[in-house]
Coordinates of C-alpha atoms in Angstrom, one line a residue:
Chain A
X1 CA -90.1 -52.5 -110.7
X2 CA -89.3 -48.9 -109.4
X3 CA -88.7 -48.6 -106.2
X4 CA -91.1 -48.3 -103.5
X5 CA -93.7 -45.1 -104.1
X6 CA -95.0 -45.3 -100.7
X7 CA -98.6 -45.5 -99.1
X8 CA -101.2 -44.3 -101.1
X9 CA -103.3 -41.3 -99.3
X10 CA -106.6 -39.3 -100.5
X11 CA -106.7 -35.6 -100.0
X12 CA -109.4 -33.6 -98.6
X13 CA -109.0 -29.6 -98.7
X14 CA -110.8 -27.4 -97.6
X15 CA -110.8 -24.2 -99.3
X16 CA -112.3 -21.7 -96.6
X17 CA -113.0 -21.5 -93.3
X18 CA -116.6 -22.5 -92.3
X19 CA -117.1 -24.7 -94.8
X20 CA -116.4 -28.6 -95.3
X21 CA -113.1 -30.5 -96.7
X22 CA -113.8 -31.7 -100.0
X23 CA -111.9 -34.6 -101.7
X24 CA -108.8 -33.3 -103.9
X25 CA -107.0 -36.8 -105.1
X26 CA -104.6 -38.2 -104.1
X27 CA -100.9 -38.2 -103.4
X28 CA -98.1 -40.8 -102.3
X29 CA -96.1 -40.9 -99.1
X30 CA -94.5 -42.6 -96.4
X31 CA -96.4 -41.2 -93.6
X32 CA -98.9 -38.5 -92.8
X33 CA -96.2 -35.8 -92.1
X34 CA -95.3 -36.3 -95.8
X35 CA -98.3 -36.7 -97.6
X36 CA -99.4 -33.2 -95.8
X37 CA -96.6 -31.3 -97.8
X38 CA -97.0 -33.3 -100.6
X39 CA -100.4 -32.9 -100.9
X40 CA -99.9 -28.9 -100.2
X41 CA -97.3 -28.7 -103.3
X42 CA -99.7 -30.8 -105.4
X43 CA -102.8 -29.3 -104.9
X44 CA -102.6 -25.6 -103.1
X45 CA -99.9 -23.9 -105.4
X46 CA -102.7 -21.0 -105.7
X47 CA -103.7 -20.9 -102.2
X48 CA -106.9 -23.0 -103.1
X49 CA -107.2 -24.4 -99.5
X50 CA -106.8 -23.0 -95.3
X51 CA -106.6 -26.9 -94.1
X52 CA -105.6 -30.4 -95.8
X53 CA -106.5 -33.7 -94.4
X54 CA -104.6 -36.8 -95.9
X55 CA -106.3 -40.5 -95.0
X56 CA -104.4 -43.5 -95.8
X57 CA -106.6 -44.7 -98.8
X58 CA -107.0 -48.1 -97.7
X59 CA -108.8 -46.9 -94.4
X60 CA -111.9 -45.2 -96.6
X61 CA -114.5 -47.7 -96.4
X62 CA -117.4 -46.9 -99.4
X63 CA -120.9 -47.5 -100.7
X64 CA -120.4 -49.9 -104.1
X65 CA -122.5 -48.6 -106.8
X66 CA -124.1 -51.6 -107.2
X67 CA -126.1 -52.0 -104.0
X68 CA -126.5 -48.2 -104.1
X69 CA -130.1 -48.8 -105.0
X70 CA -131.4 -51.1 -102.6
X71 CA -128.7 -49.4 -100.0
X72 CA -130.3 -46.2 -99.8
X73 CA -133.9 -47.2 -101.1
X74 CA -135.0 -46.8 -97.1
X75 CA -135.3 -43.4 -98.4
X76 CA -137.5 -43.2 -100.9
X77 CA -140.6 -43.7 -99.4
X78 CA -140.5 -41.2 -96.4
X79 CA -140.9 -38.2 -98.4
X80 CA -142.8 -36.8 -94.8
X81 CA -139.2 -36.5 -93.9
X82 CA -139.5 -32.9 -96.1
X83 CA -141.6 -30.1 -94.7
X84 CA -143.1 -29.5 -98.4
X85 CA -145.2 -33.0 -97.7
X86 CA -147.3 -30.9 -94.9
X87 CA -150.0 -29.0 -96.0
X88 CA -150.6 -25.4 -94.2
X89 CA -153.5 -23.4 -94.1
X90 CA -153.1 -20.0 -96.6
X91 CA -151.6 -16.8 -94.5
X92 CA -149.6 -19.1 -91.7
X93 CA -146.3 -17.2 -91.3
X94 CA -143.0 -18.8 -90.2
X95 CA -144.0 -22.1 -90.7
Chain B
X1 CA -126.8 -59.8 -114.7
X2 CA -125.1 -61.1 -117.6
X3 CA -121.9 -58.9 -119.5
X4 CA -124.0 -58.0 -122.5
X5 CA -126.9 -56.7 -119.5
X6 CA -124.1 -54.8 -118.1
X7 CA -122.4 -53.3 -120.7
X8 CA -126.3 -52.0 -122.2
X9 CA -127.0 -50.5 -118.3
X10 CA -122.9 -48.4 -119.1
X11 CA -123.6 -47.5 -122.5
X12 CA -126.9 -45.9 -121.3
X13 CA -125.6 -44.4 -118.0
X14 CA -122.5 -42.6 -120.7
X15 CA -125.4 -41.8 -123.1
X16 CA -127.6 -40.0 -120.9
X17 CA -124.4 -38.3 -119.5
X18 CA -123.5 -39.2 -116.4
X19 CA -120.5 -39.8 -115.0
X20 CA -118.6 -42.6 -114.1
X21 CA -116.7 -43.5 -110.7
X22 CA -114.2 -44.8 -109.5
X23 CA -115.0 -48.8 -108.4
X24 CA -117.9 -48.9 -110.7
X25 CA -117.8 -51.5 -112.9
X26 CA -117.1 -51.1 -116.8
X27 CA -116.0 -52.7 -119.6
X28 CA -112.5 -54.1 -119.6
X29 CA -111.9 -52.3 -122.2
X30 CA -112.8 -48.6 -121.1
X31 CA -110.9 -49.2 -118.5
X32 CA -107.8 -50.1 -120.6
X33 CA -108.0 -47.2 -122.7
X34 CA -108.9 -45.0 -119.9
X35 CA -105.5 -46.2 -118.4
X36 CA -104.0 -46.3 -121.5
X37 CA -104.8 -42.4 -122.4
X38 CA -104.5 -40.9 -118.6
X39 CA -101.3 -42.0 -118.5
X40 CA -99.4 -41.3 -121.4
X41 CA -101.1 -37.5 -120.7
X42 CA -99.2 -38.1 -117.4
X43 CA -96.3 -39.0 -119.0
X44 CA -96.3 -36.3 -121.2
X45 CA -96.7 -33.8 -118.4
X46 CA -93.6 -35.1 -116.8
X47 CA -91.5 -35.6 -119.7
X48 CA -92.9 -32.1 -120.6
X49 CA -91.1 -30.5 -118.1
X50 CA -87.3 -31.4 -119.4
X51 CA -87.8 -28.8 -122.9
X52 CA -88.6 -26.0 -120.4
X53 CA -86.3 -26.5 -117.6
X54 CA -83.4 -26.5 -120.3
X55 CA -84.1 -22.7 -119.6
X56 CA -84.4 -21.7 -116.2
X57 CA -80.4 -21.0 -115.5
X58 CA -80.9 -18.7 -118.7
X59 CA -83.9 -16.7 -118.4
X60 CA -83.6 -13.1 -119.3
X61 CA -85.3 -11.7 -116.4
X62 CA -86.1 -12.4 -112.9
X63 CA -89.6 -12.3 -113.6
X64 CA -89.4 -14.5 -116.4
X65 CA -87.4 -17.1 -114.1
X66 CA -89.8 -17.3 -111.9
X67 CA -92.8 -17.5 -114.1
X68 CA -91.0 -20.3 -116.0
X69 CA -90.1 -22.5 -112.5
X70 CA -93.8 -21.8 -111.5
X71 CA -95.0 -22.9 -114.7
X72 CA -92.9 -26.0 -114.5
X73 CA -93.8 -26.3 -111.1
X74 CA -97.7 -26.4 -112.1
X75 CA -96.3 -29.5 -115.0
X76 CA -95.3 -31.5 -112.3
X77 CA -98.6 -31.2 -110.6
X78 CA -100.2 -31.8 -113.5
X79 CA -98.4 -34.8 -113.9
X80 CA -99.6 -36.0 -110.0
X81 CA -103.6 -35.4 -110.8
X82 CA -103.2 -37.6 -113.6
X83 CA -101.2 -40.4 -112.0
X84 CA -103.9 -40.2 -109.0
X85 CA -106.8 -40.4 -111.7
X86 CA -105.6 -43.0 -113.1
X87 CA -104.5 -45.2 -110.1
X88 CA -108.6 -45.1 -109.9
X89 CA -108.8 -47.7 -112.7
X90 CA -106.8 -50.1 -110.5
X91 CA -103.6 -49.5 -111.4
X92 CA -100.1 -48.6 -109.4
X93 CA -97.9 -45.4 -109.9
X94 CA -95.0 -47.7 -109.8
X95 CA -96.4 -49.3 -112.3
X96 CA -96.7 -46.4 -114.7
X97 CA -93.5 -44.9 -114.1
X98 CA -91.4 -48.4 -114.9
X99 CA -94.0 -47.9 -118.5
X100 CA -92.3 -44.6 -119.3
X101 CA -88.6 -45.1 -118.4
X102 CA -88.3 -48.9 -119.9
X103 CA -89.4 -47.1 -122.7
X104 CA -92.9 -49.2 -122.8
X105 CA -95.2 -46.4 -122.4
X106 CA -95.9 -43.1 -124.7
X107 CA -95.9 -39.4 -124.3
X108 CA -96.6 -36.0 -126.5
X109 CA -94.5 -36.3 -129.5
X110 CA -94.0 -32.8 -129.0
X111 CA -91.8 -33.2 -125.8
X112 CA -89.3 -34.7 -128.3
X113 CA -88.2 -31.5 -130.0
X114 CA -85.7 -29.0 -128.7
X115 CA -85.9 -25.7 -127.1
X116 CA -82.9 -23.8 -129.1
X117 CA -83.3 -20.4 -128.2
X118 CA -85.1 -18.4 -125.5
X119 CA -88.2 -17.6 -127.8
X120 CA -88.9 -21.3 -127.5
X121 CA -90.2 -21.0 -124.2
X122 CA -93.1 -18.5 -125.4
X123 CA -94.0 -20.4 -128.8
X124 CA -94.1 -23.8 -126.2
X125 CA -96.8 -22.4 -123.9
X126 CA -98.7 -20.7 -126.8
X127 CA -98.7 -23.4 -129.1
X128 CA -98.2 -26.7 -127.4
X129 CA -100.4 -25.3 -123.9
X130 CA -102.7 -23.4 -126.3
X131 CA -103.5 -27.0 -128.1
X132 CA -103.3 -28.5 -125.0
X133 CA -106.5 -26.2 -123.8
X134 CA -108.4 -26.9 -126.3
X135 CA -107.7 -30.8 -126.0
X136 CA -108.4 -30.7 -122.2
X137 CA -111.3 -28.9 -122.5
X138 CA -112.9 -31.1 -124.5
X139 CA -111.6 -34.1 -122.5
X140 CA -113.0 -32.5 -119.1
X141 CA -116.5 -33.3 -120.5
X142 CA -115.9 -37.2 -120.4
X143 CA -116.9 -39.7 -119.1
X144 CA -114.9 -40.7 -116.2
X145 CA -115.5 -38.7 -113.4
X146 CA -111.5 -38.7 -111.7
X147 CA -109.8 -37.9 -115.2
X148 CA -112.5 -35.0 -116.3
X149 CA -112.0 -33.2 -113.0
X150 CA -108.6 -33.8 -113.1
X151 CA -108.6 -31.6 -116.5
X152 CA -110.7 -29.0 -114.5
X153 CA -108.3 -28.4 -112.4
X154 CA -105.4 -28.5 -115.5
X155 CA -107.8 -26.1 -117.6
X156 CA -107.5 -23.5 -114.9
X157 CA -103.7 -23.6 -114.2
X158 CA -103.0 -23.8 -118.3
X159 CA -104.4 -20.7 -118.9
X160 CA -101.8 -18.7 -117.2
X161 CA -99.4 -21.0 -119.2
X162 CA -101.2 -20.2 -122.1
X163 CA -100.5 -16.1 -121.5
X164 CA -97.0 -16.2 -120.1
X165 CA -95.9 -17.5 -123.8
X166 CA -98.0 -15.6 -125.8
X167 CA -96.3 -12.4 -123.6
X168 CA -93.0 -13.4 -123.9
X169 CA -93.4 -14.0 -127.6
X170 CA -95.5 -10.8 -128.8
X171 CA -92.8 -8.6 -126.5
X172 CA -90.1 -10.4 -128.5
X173 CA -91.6 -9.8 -131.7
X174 CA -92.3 -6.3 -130.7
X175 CA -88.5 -5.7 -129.9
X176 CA -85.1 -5.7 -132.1
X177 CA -85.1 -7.1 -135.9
X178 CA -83.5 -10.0 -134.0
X179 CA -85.7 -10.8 -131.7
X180 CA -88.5 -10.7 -134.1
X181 CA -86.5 -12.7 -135.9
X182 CA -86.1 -15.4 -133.1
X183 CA -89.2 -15.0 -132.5
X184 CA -90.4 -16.1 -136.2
X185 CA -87.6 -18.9 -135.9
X186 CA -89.6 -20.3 -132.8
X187 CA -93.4 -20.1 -134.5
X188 CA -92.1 -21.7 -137.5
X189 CA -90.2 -24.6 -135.7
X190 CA -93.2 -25.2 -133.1
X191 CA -96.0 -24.6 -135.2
X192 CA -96.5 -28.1 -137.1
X193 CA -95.4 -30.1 -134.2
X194 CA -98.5 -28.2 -132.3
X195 CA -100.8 -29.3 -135.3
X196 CA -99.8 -32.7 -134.6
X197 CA -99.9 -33.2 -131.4
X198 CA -103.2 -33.4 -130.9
X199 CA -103.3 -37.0 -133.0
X200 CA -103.8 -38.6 -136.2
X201 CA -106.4 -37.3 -138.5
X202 CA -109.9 -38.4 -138.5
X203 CA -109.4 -40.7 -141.2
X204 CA -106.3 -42.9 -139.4
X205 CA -107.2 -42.7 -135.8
X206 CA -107.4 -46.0 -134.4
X207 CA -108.4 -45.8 -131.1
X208 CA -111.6 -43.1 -132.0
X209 CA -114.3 -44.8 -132.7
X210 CA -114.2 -47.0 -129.2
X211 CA -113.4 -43.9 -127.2
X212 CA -116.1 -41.8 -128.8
X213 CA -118.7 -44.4 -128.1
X214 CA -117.7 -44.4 -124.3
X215 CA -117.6 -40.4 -124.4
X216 CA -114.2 -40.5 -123.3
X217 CA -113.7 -38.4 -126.3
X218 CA -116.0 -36.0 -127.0
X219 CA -115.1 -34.7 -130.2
X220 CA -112.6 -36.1 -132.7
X221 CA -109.0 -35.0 -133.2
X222 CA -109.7 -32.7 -136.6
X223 CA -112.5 -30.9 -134.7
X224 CA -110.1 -30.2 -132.0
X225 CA -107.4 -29.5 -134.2
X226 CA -109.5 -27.0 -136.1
X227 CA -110.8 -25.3 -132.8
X228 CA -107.3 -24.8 -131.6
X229 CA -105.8 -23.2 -135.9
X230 CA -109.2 -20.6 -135.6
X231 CA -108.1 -19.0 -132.0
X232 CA -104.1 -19.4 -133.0
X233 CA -104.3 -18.0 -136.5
X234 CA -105.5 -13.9 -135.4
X235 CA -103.3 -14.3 -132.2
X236 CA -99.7 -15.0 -134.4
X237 CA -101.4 -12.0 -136.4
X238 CA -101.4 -9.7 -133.7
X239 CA -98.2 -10.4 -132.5
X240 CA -96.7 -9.6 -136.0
X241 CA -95.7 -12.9 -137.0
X242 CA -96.4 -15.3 -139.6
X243 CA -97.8 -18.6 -139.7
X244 CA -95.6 -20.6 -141.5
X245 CA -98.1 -21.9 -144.0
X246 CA -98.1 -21.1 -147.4
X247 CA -101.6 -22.8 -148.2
X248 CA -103.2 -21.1 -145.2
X249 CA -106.1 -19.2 -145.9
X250 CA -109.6 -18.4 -144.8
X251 CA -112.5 -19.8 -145.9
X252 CA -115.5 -16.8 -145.7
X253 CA -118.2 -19.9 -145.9
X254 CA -117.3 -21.8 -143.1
X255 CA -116.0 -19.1 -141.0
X256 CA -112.9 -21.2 -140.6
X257 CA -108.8 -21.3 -141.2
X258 CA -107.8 -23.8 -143.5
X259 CA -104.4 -25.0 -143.7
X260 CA -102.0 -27.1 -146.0
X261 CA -101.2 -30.8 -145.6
X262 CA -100.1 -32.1 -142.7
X263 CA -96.9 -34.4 -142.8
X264 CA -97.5 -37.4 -141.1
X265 CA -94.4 -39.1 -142.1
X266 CA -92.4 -36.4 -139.6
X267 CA -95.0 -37.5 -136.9
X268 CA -94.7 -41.2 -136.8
X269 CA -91.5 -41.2 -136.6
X270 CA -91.2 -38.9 -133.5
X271 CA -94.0 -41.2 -132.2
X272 CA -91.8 -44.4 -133.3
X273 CA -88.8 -42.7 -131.2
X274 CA -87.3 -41.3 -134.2
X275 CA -87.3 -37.4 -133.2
X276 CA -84.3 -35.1 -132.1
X277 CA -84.8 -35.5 -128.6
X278 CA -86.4 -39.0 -127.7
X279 CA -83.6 -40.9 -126.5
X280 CA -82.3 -37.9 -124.0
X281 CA -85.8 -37.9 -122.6
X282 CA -85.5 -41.0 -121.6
X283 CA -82.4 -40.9 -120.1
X284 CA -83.4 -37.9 -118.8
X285 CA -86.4 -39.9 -116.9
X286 CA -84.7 -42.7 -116.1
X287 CA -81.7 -40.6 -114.0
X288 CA -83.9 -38.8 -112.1
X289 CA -85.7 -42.1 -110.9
X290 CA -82.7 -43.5 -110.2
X291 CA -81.0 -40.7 -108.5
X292 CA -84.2 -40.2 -106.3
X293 CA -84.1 -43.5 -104.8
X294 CA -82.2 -42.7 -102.3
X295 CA -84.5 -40.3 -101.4
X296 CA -87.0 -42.4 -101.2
X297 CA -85.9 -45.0 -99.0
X298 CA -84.4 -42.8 -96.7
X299 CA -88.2 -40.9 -95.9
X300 CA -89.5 -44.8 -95.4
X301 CA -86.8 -45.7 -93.2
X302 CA -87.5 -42.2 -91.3
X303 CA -91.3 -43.1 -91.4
X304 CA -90.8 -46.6 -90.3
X305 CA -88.6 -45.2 -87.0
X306 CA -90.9 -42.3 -86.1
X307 CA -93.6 -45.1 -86.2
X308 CA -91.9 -47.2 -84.0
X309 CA -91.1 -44.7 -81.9
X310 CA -94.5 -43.7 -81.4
X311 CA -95.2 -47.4 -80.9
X312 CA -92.6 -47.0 -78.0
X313 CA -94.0 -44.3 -76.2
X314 CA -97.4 -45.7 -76.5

């Protein structure tokens, strides 16, 4: 076996101010300090991103797509949660 | 649910064309291939590297140095996105590297030639990243969601590849009888590789009718291959130079370039580790893990101290 690639961690750039970190991949390192310039070199050669955040990929806790029905069907029925479901009488402004 | 149940719900998720995750469940087998084809493309990436940097102490120009370490540069990261994709499917980098430099594990044929002169370097990222683009394009409407936006992302950055060799060979070609010259030498060297590297024809490709099912593949190898001879054919014209097909010609009906036969024999046999180059890739591969070992022990033992450290202070 090679030797030791380090800790796997997921990268989230964000490519603007103002506006949220978005997941990149991922890279390998030994700690965070590393896996920041890694993860620059890998995926902002063309200035794609004003901030990186590196997680270690075993602390990302997810949905499975199996329960994903029955995990989010609390939604479905509440569509009152949308102001289209309201009705409004005809002229109403900034409603 | 049942295997057969599962596998039904799959197929119709891939046929209504959606993509699919990372953690989802799938057929052992998808995700074999998948592992199977993202990282040889890795591989290749890497190993892709070693014709190119042969150059770098001898480019003509300043700008043309950088370009090429940029462009090399952009190979290794190329390399990474695929890794990360496909340690999606479950596997380890570690892994994957021990594949390519035991020898286990495949890569581009292509990467087995060598760059003899200077003009290699254009005809490399017009041919081999121009067939490349077409090949990733096509692949960045698969299936699986981490490999299709991985070749996104490799789309974008292979277009500037793409241009920087076309450049460098139409100047050469527009410059002494020598140049021209080398530049012909390069075309005709690299073209038939290029053909070939984007896999077996129709008729003999093994692993098609599986990965076409799954949409992994989109479109088969002679599709592709055709796609990438109809936008290469008026390009070499341009530049002066002269594909080195006798049988080529163009068919008014279909609207498409036809070529001559393509020899396989050549191909297995790079494939089967037969080629000029295979055996210094290798070693070339297998070097530069071992001499970065130290490397990377040292930034765990520095890890491991800050840590403690911190653990100290704490």
């Amino acid at each position: 076996m090679s030797t030791d690639q380090g800790m796997l961690w997921e990268v989230f750039v964000q490519a603007k101010p103002g506006i949220p970190h978005k997941h990149a991949g991922s890279v390998h390192a030994p700690d965070a300090e590393m896996a920041l310039k890694s993860a620059r070199d890998v995926y902002t050669r063309r200035r794609e991103g004003t901030s990186i955040w590196v997680v270690p990929a075993n602390m990302i806790s997810a949905t499975t797509e199996q329960d994903a029905d029955s995990f989010f069907d609390p939604a479905d029925d509440k569509v009152y949660r949308h102001p289209t479901f309201y009705t409004i009488p005809e002229g109403v402004k900034y409603l | 649910m049942d295997i057969a149940e599962k596998e039904k719900q799959f197929q119709d998720k891939i046929d209504s064309g959606q993509k699919i995750e990372a953690k989802e469940w799938v057929p052992e087998n998808y995700r074999k291939q998948l592992i199977r084809m993202i990282s040889q493309h890795a591989h290749s990436e890497i190993v892709g590297m070693l014709p190119e940097g042969n150059w770098i102490t001898r480019a003509p120009s300043l700008r043309r140095k950088a370009v090429l370490l940029a462009k090399i540069q952009d190979e290794a990261g190329h390399g990474l996105y695929l890794y990360s994709a496909a340690e999606t499917l479950g596997v380890e980098r570690g892994e994957l590297i021990d594949q390519l430099i035991t020898g286990k594990a495949k890569y581009s044929s292509i990467f087995n030639y060598p760059t003899l002169t200077w003009a290699d370097i254009g005809a490399i990222g017009w041919l081999v990243d121009g067939a490349a683009i077409v090949n990733q394009t096509m692949l960045a409407r698969g299936s699986y969601g981490p490999y299709s936006r991985a070749m996104v992302r490799i789309c974008k950055e292979e277009s500037f590849h793409n241009r920087q060799g076309y450049e460098l060979l139409y100047d050469l070609a527009q410059g002494t009888p020598e140049q021209k010259a080398m530049a012909q030498d390069a075309l005709n060297r690299w073209w038939w590789p290029s053909i070939q590297m984007l896999g077996p024809s129709d008729a003999d490709s093994k692993n098609s009718g599986e990965t076409m099912r799954w949409r992994i593949k989109v479109e088969s190898n002679d599709t592709v291959r055709q796609r990438f001879i109809d936008r290469t054919v008026p390009q070499a014209e341009a530049a002066g130079l002269t594909i080195p097909d006798p049988d080529l010609k163009f068919n008014e009906e279909t609207g498409h370039w036809e070529i001559g036969e393509i020899d396989w024999t050549e191909f297995y046999q790079v494939i089967k580790g037969y080629g000029p180059c295979n055996k210094k890739r290798l070693r070339a591969r297998q070097e530069a893990e071992h001499e970065g070992e130290w490397v990377r022990e040292a930034a765990k033992v520095y890890a491991e101290k800050q840590a403690a450290k911190k653990t100290k202070a704490a």
